Coordinates of C-alpha atoms and ligand atoms in Angstrom, one line a residue:
N267 CA 8.8 46.3 34.7
L268 CA 9.1 43.8 36.9
L269 CA 11.9 45.4 39.3
T270 CA 9.5 48.2 39.5
E271 CA 6.7 46.1 41.1
I272 CA 9.0 44.1 43.5
K273 CA 10.0 46.2 46.3
D274 CA 12.9 45.3 48.6
K275 CA 12.1 42.2 51.0
D276 CA 9.2 40.8 48.9
E277 CA 9.1 37.1 48.7
V278 CA 9.3 35.8 45.4
I279 CA 8.4 32.4 43.6
L280 CA 9.7 31.7 40.5
D281 CA 8.8 29.0 38.3
G282 CA 10.8 28.8 35.4
E283 CA 8.5 25.8 34.3
C284 CA 5.3 27.4 33.9
G285 CA 7.1 31.1 33.1
C286 CA 5.6 32.6 36.4
V287 CA 6.4 35.1 38.9
L288 CA 4.6 35.6 42.0
I289 CA 5.2 38.5 43.9
N290 CA 4.0 38.0 48.2
P291 CA 2.5 34.2 47.4
S292 CA 0.1 33.8 50.3
D293 CA 0.9 30.4 52.7
N294 CA -2.1 28.7 50.7
I295 CA 0.2 29.4 47.4
K296 CA 3.7 29.0 49.0
T297 CA 2.1 25.1 50.2
Q298 CA 1.5 25.0 46.4
W299 CA 4.5 25.9 45.0
L300 CA 6.1 23.9 48.1
E301 CA 4.6 20.2 46.8
K302 CA 5.2 21.4 43.6
Q303 CA 8.7 22.0 43.7
K304 CA 9.0 18.5 45.7
K305 CA 7.7 16.5 42.5
Y306 CA 9.9 18.6 40.8
K307 CA 12.8 17.4 42.4
E308 CA 11.6 13.6 42.6
R309 CA 10.9 14.0 38.8
V310 CA 14.7 15.3 37.8
E311 CA 16.0 12.7 40.5
K312 CA 14.1 9.6 38.6
L313 CA 15.5 10.7 35.5
N314 CA 18.9 12.0 36.3
K315 CA 19.2 7.6 36.7
L316 CA 18.5 7.7 32.7
K317 CA 21.5 9.4 32.4
G318 CA 24.2 6.8 30.5
T319 CA 21.6 4.7 29.2
K320 CA 20.5 4.5 25.7
S321 CA 17.4 6.0 24.3
I322 CA 15.7 2.7 22.7
T323 CA 12.6 0.9 22.3
Q324 CA 11.0 -1.6 24.1
D325 CA 11.0 -3.4 21.0
G326 CA 14.6 -2.5 20.7
L327 CA 14.7 0.7 18.2
T328 CA 17.5 3.3 18.8
I329 CA 16.7 6.6 18.2
Q330 CA 19.6 9.2 19.0
I331 CA 18.7 12.4 21.7
K332 CA 20.6 15.2 20.7
A333 CA 20.7 18.9 22.3
N334 CA 19.8 22.1 21.0
I335 CA 22.5 24.9 21.4
G336 CA 22.9 28.6 21.0
S337 CA 26.0 29.6 22.2
V338 CA 29.5 27.4 23.6
E339 CA 28.0 28.1 27.3
D340 CA 25.1 26.0 26.3
V341 CA 27.3 23.0 25.2
E342 CA 28.2 22.7 29.3
G343 CA 24.4 21.4 29.9
A344 CA 24.0 19.0 26.8
I345 CA 26.8 16.8 28.5
R346 CA 25.4 17.4 31.7
N347 CA 22.4 15.7 29.9
D348 CA 24.0 13.2 28.2
A349 CA 23.0 14.3 24.9
E350 CA 24.6 11.8 22.1
G351 CA 25.9 15.4 20.0
I352 CA 24.6 19.0 19.3
G353 CA 22.2 18.5 16.8
L354 CA 20.9 22.5 16.1
F355 CA 23.9 25.1 16.7
R356 CA 21.9 28.3 16.2
S357 CA 25.1 30.4 15.0
E358 CA 22.8 33.2 14.8
F359 CA 23.3 33.9 18.4
L360 CA 27.2 34.7 17.6
Y361 CA 26.0 37.1 15.2
M362 CA 23.3 38.7 17.9
D363 CA 25.2 39.3 20.9
S364 CA 27.6 42.0 19.4
N365 CA 27.4 45.0 17.6
R366 CA 29.4 44.0 14.3
M367 CA 29.7 41.5 12.4
P368 CA 31.9 38.6 14.7
T369 CA 35.1 37.8 12.7
E370 CA 36.3 34.7 11.1
E371 CA 38.6 34.1 14.1
E372 CA 35.7 34.5 16.5
Q373 CA 33.7 32.4 15.1
F374 CA 36.6 29.9 14.3
K375 CA 37.3 30.0 18.1
A376 CA 33.5 29.2 18.9
Y377 CA 33.2 26.1 16.8
K378 CA 36.2 24.6 17.8
T379 CA 35.5 25.1 21.6
V380 CA 32.0 23.2 21.0
L381 CA 33.6 20.6 19.1
E382 CA 36.6 19.8 21.2
K383 CA 34.4 19.8 24.1
M384 CA 31.7 17.2 22.5
K385 CA 35.0 15.3 21.4
D386 CA 33.9 12.3 19.4
R387 CA 29.9 13.4 19.2
P388 CA 28.7 15.0 16.0
V389 CA 28.1 18.7 16.0
T390 CA 25.6 20.1 13.8
I391 CA 26.1 23.9 13.2
R392 CA 23.1 25.5 11.3
T393 CA 24.6 28.7 9.2
L394 CA 23.4 31.8 10.2
D395 CA 19.4 32.1 10.2
V396 CA 18.9 35.7 10.4
R397 CA 15.4 38.1 9.3
G398 CA 15.4 41.9 9.7
D399 CA 13.2 41.5 13.1
K400 CA 16.5 40.0 14.5
G401 CA 17.4 43.7 14.9
I402 CA 21.1 42.9 13.8
A403 CA 21.6 46.5 12.3
Y404 CA 25.2 46.1 10.9
L405 CA 23.8 43.5 8.5
Q406 CA 21.3 46.6 7.7
I407 CA 18.5 44.1 6.5
P408 CA 15.7 46.4 4.8
K409 CA 12.5 46.6 6.9
E410 CA 10.2 44.5 5.8
D411 CA 6.6 43.6 6.2
N412 CA 6.6 40.0 6.0
P413 CA 10.4 39.3 7.2
F414 CA 9.2 35.6 7.8
L415 CA 8.6 34.9 4.3
G416 CA 11.2 37.6 3.2
Y417 CA 14.7 38.4 3.3
R418 CA 16.0 35.5 5.5
G419 CA 18.4 32.6 6.2
I420 CA 20.1 30.9 2.9
R421 CA 18.4 33.9 1.2
I422 CA 20.7 36.4 2.7
C423 CA 23.5 34.2 2.6
L424 CA 23.4 33.2 -0.6
D425 CA 23.0 36.9 -1.7
K426 CA 25.9 38.5 0.7
I427 CA 28.2 35.7 -0.5
E428 CA 31.2 37.2 1.6
L429 CA 29.5 37.0 5.0
F430 CA 28.5 33.7 4.4
K431 CA 32.6 32.8 3.3
I432 CA 33.9 34.1 6.4
Q433 CA 31.4 32.1 8.3
I434 CA 32.4 28.8 6.0
R435 CA 35.7 29.1 6.4
A436 CA 35.7 29.3 10.4
L437 CA 33.5 26.2 10.2
L438 CA 35.3 24.3 8.1
R439 CA 39.0 25.3 9.9
A440 CA 37.7 24.3 12.8
S441 CA 36.2 20.9 11.5
V442 CA 39.7 18.8 12.3
Y443 CA 38.6 19.6 15.8
G444 CA 35.6 16.8 16.1
R445 CA 32.9 15.6 14.0
L446 CA 31.2 18.9 12.4
R447 CA 28.5 18.6 10.4
I448 CA 26.9 21.8 8.6
M449 CA 23.1 22.7 8.0
F450 CA 21.6 25.7 5.7
P451 CA 18.3 27.0 7.2
M452 CA 15.1 27.6 5.5
I453 CA 15.8 25.7 1.9
S454 CA 13.1 25.9 -0.3
T455 CA 15.0 25.1 -3.2
L456 CA 17.1 22.8 -5.0
D457 CA 19.0 25.7 -6.8
E458 CA 19.8 27.4 -3.3
L459 CA 21.3 24.0 -2.0
K460 CA 23.2 23.4 -4.8
K461 CA 24.8 27.2 -4.6
A462 CA 25.1 26.4 -0.6
K463 CA 27.0 23.7 -1.6
N464 CA 29.2 25.2 -4.4
I465 CA 30.5 28.0 -2.4
I466 CA 31.7 25.1 0.5
E467 CA 33.5 24.0 -2.6
E468 CA 35.1 27.2 -3.2
V469 CA 36.4 27.8 0.3
K470 CA 37.7 24.4 -0.1
E471 CA 39.7 24.8 -2.6
E472 CA 40.9 28.3 -1.4
L473 CA 42.2 26.4 2.1
A474 CA 43.6 23.8 0.2
Y475 CA 45.4 26.2 -2.1
K476 CA 46.9 27.8 1.2
K477 CA 47.6 24.8 2.6
I478 CA 45.0 25.3 5.9
L479 CA 43.5 22.0 6.8
F480 CA 40.3 20.8 7.3
S481 CA 38.4 17.4 7.4
D482 CA 37.5 15.4 4.3
D483 CA 34.3 14.2 6.1
I484 CA 32.0 17.0 6.9
K485 CA 28.3 16.1 6.4
I486 CA 26.1 18.7 4.5
G487 CA 22.4 18.6 5.4
I488 CA 19.2 21.1 5.4
M489 CA 16.7 22.4 7.6
I490 CA 13.3 20.9 6.2
E491 CA 10.9 24.0 7.5
T492 CA 9.4 25.1 4.5
P493 CA 6.2 23.1 3.1
A494 CA 8.0 23.4 -0.2
A495 CA 11.3 21.6 0.7
A496 CA 9.5 18.5 2.3
M497 CA 7.2 18.5 -0.6
I498 CA 10.9 18.0 -2.8
S499 CA 12.3 16.2 -0.3
D500 CA 12.7 13.7 -2.8
I501 CA 15.2 15.7 -4.8
L502 CA 16.7 17.4 -2.1
A503 CA 17.4 14.1 -0.4
K504 CA 19.9 13.2 -3.1
E505 CA 21.9 16.3 -2.8
S506 CA 21.7 16.3 1.0
D507 CA 23.5 14.1 3.9
F508 CA 21.0 14.4 6.4
F509 CA 18.0 16.2 6.7
S510 CA 16.7 18.1 10.1
I511 CA 12.8 18.9 10.3
G512 CA 12.2 22.3 11.8
T513 CA 8.8 22.1 12.9
N514 CA 8.7 25.8 14.6
D515 CA 8.9 27.2 10.9
L516 CA 7.1 24.0 8.8
T517 CA 4.5 24.5 11.4
Q518 CA 3.6 28.5 10.6
Y519 CA 4.4 28.3 6.6
T520 CA 2.0 25.1 6.7
I521 CA -1.0 26.2 8.3
A522 CA -0.2 29.9 7.4
V523 CA 0.0 31.2 11.1
D524 CA 2.3 33.7 12.5
R525 CA 4.4 31.9 15.1
M526 CA 5.1 35.0 17.3
N527 CA 1.9 36.1 16.9
V528 CA -0.4 35.4 20.5
T529 CA -3.8 36.2 18.7
V530 CA -3.6 33.2 16.7
A531 CA -1.2 31.0 18.9
N532 CA -4.6 29.0 19.2
L533 CA -4.3 27.7 15.7
Y534 CA -0.6 26.7 15.7
D535 CA -0.6 23.4 16.1
T536 CA 2.0 20.9 14.6
S537 CA 0.0 17.9 14.9
H538 CA -2.2 19.3 12.3
L539 CA -2.5 16.7 9.9
G540 CA -1.1 18.8 7.1
V541 CA 2.3 18.8 8.9
L542 CA 2.2 16.1 10.0
R543 CA 2.3 14.4 6.4
L544 CA 4.8 16.6 5.3
I545 CA 7.2 15.8 8.3
Q546 CA 6.1 11.9 6.8
N547 CA 6.6 12.2 3.7
T548 CA 9.8 13.9 4.3
I549 CA 11.4 11.3 6.3
K550 CA 9.9 8.6 3.5
N551 CA 11.8 10.3 0.8
A552 CA 15.1 10.8 3.2
H553 CA 14.8 7.0 4.3
K554 CA 14.6 6.2 0.3
E555 CA 18.0 7.7 -0.3
K556 CA 19.3 6.3 3.0
I557 CA 20.1 9.2 4.7
K558 CA 18.8 10.3 8.4
V559 CA 16.6 12.3 9.5
S560 CA 16.2 14.6 12.9
I561 CA 13.7 16.8 14.2
C562 CA 15.0 19.7 15.8
G563 CA 12.1 22.6 16.2
E564 CA 10.3 22.6 19.8
A565 CA 8.0 19.3 18.8
A566 CA 10.8 17.5 19.2
A567 CA 10.4 17.8 23.0
D568 CA 6.9 17.3 23.0
I569 CA 6.2 13.9 24.7
T570 CA 2.8 13.5 23.1
L571 CA 3.8 13.6 19.9
T572 CA 7.3 11.4 20.2
N573 CA 5.0 7.9 19.6
I574 CA 3.8 9.5 16.1
F575 CA 7.4 10.4 15.3
V576 CA 8.9 7.2 16.3
A577 CA 5.9 5.4 14.4
M578 CA 7.1 7.7 10.8
G579 CA 10.5 6.2 11.8
V580 CA 12.8 9.6 12.7
D581 CA 15.9 8.3 13.3
E582 CA 17.2 11.3 15.8
L583 CA 15.3 13.8 17.8
S584 CA 17.0 17.4 18.9
V585 CA 15.9 18.9 21.9
N586 CA 17.0 21.7 24.7
A587 CA 18.9 19.6 27.1
G588 CA 16.4 20.1 30.2
S589 CA 13.8 17.8 27.6
I590 CA 17.0 15.1 27.0
L591 CA 16.2 12.3 29.6
E592 CA 12.2 13.1 29.5
I593 CA 12.7 12.6 26.0
R594 CA 15.0 9.3 26.5
Q595 CA 12.5 8.0 29.3
C596 CA 9.5 8.4 27.2
I597 CA 11.5 6.8 23.8
Q598 CA 12.1 4.0 26.3
G599 CA 8.5 3.4 27.3
I600 CA 7.4 3.4 23.5
N601 CA 6.7 -0.2 21.4
A602 CA 7.8 1.1 17.4
K603 CA 6.3 -1.7 16.0
A604 CA 2.7 -1.2 17.8
E605 CA 2.9 2.5 16.7
R606 CA 3.5 1.8 13.5
E607 CA 0.9 0.1 13.2
K608 CA -1.8 2.8 15.0
L609 CA 0.0 5.2 13.0
S610 CA -3.2 6.3 10.2
I611 CA -2.1 9.7 8.7
Ligands
PEP714 C1 12.7 25.5 13.3 O1 12.2 26.3 12.7 O2 11.6 24.9 13.8 C2 14.2 25.5 13.9 C3 14.7 24.8 14.4 O3 14.6 27.1 13.6 P1 14.5 28.5 14.6 O4 13.8 28.0 15.7 O5 15.6 28.3 14.8 O6 13.5 29.0 13.1
MG715 MG1 13.4 27.7 11.8

């Protein structure tokens, strides 16, 4: 309702950092915010100097920092901020931007553009992850009392196989234009992972039969975002090329606290020992199978947790483009060995 409250010629401060709008601020408030703006610009200038440098800890451990994106347009910000790849492309936004299902051709174009723009940097595209409450009417997802515990993510794709195959076909066709990695969301059983991989194999056979090209080096990984997946990560690691930990969902499912419910927001805490132990378990199990682990939930951009993730041995962090340089700065100040010795979870 902001537009009814703000009148012509009103003065407005828009602070994207705290997410607030101040209408007709007093002189005192204006001075405070101008000071804040100055400090912000200084911080950004300092961070910009880190472009082109590596995210290496003081004792020589390299952590890759990639970007989370939700659209083709977001790639510009990722490149501008020096992303070493796309760690999470939330492909569902392609489905949410329209009142009909995106065609194979439309999806192919979007994936191809992202891959081409990222050149030799890897691009991890997550297959469709929607829920009933995300408002995609044409998918006709039934209304559910608990959409977060219901028909979502890979569960929908393994049920609506044709829909899933369209996306897989588009992804495989685009794979020749860059370094594609495909990632499945909301995995909670080994069976789901095997079924999803089988569908990729089926589509590969169909494309090969039609002499349509696709890359022969596409890595297939999964999101670890259910406690079940974290607990069986030793088994899942044998069938995956990489893991990416979705701390947003992992936190809500582990603590049993709805990530969208402001009433219980005080309980939502990724640094809860229960969540951290699952993350550590996942990293250990992945490394036993010699696969890499990324963290791509919001916690990956939380500089109060970076030292813990580094101590646990995380290989990659995937964050919104605006946080890349800040996380790089943080990593450059960390001594991984000292953090490992301190870690007690
Ligand atoms: C997550 O759950 O942490 C995640 C990255 O996926 P999304 O936020 O899209 O559910
Ligand atoms: Mg998630």
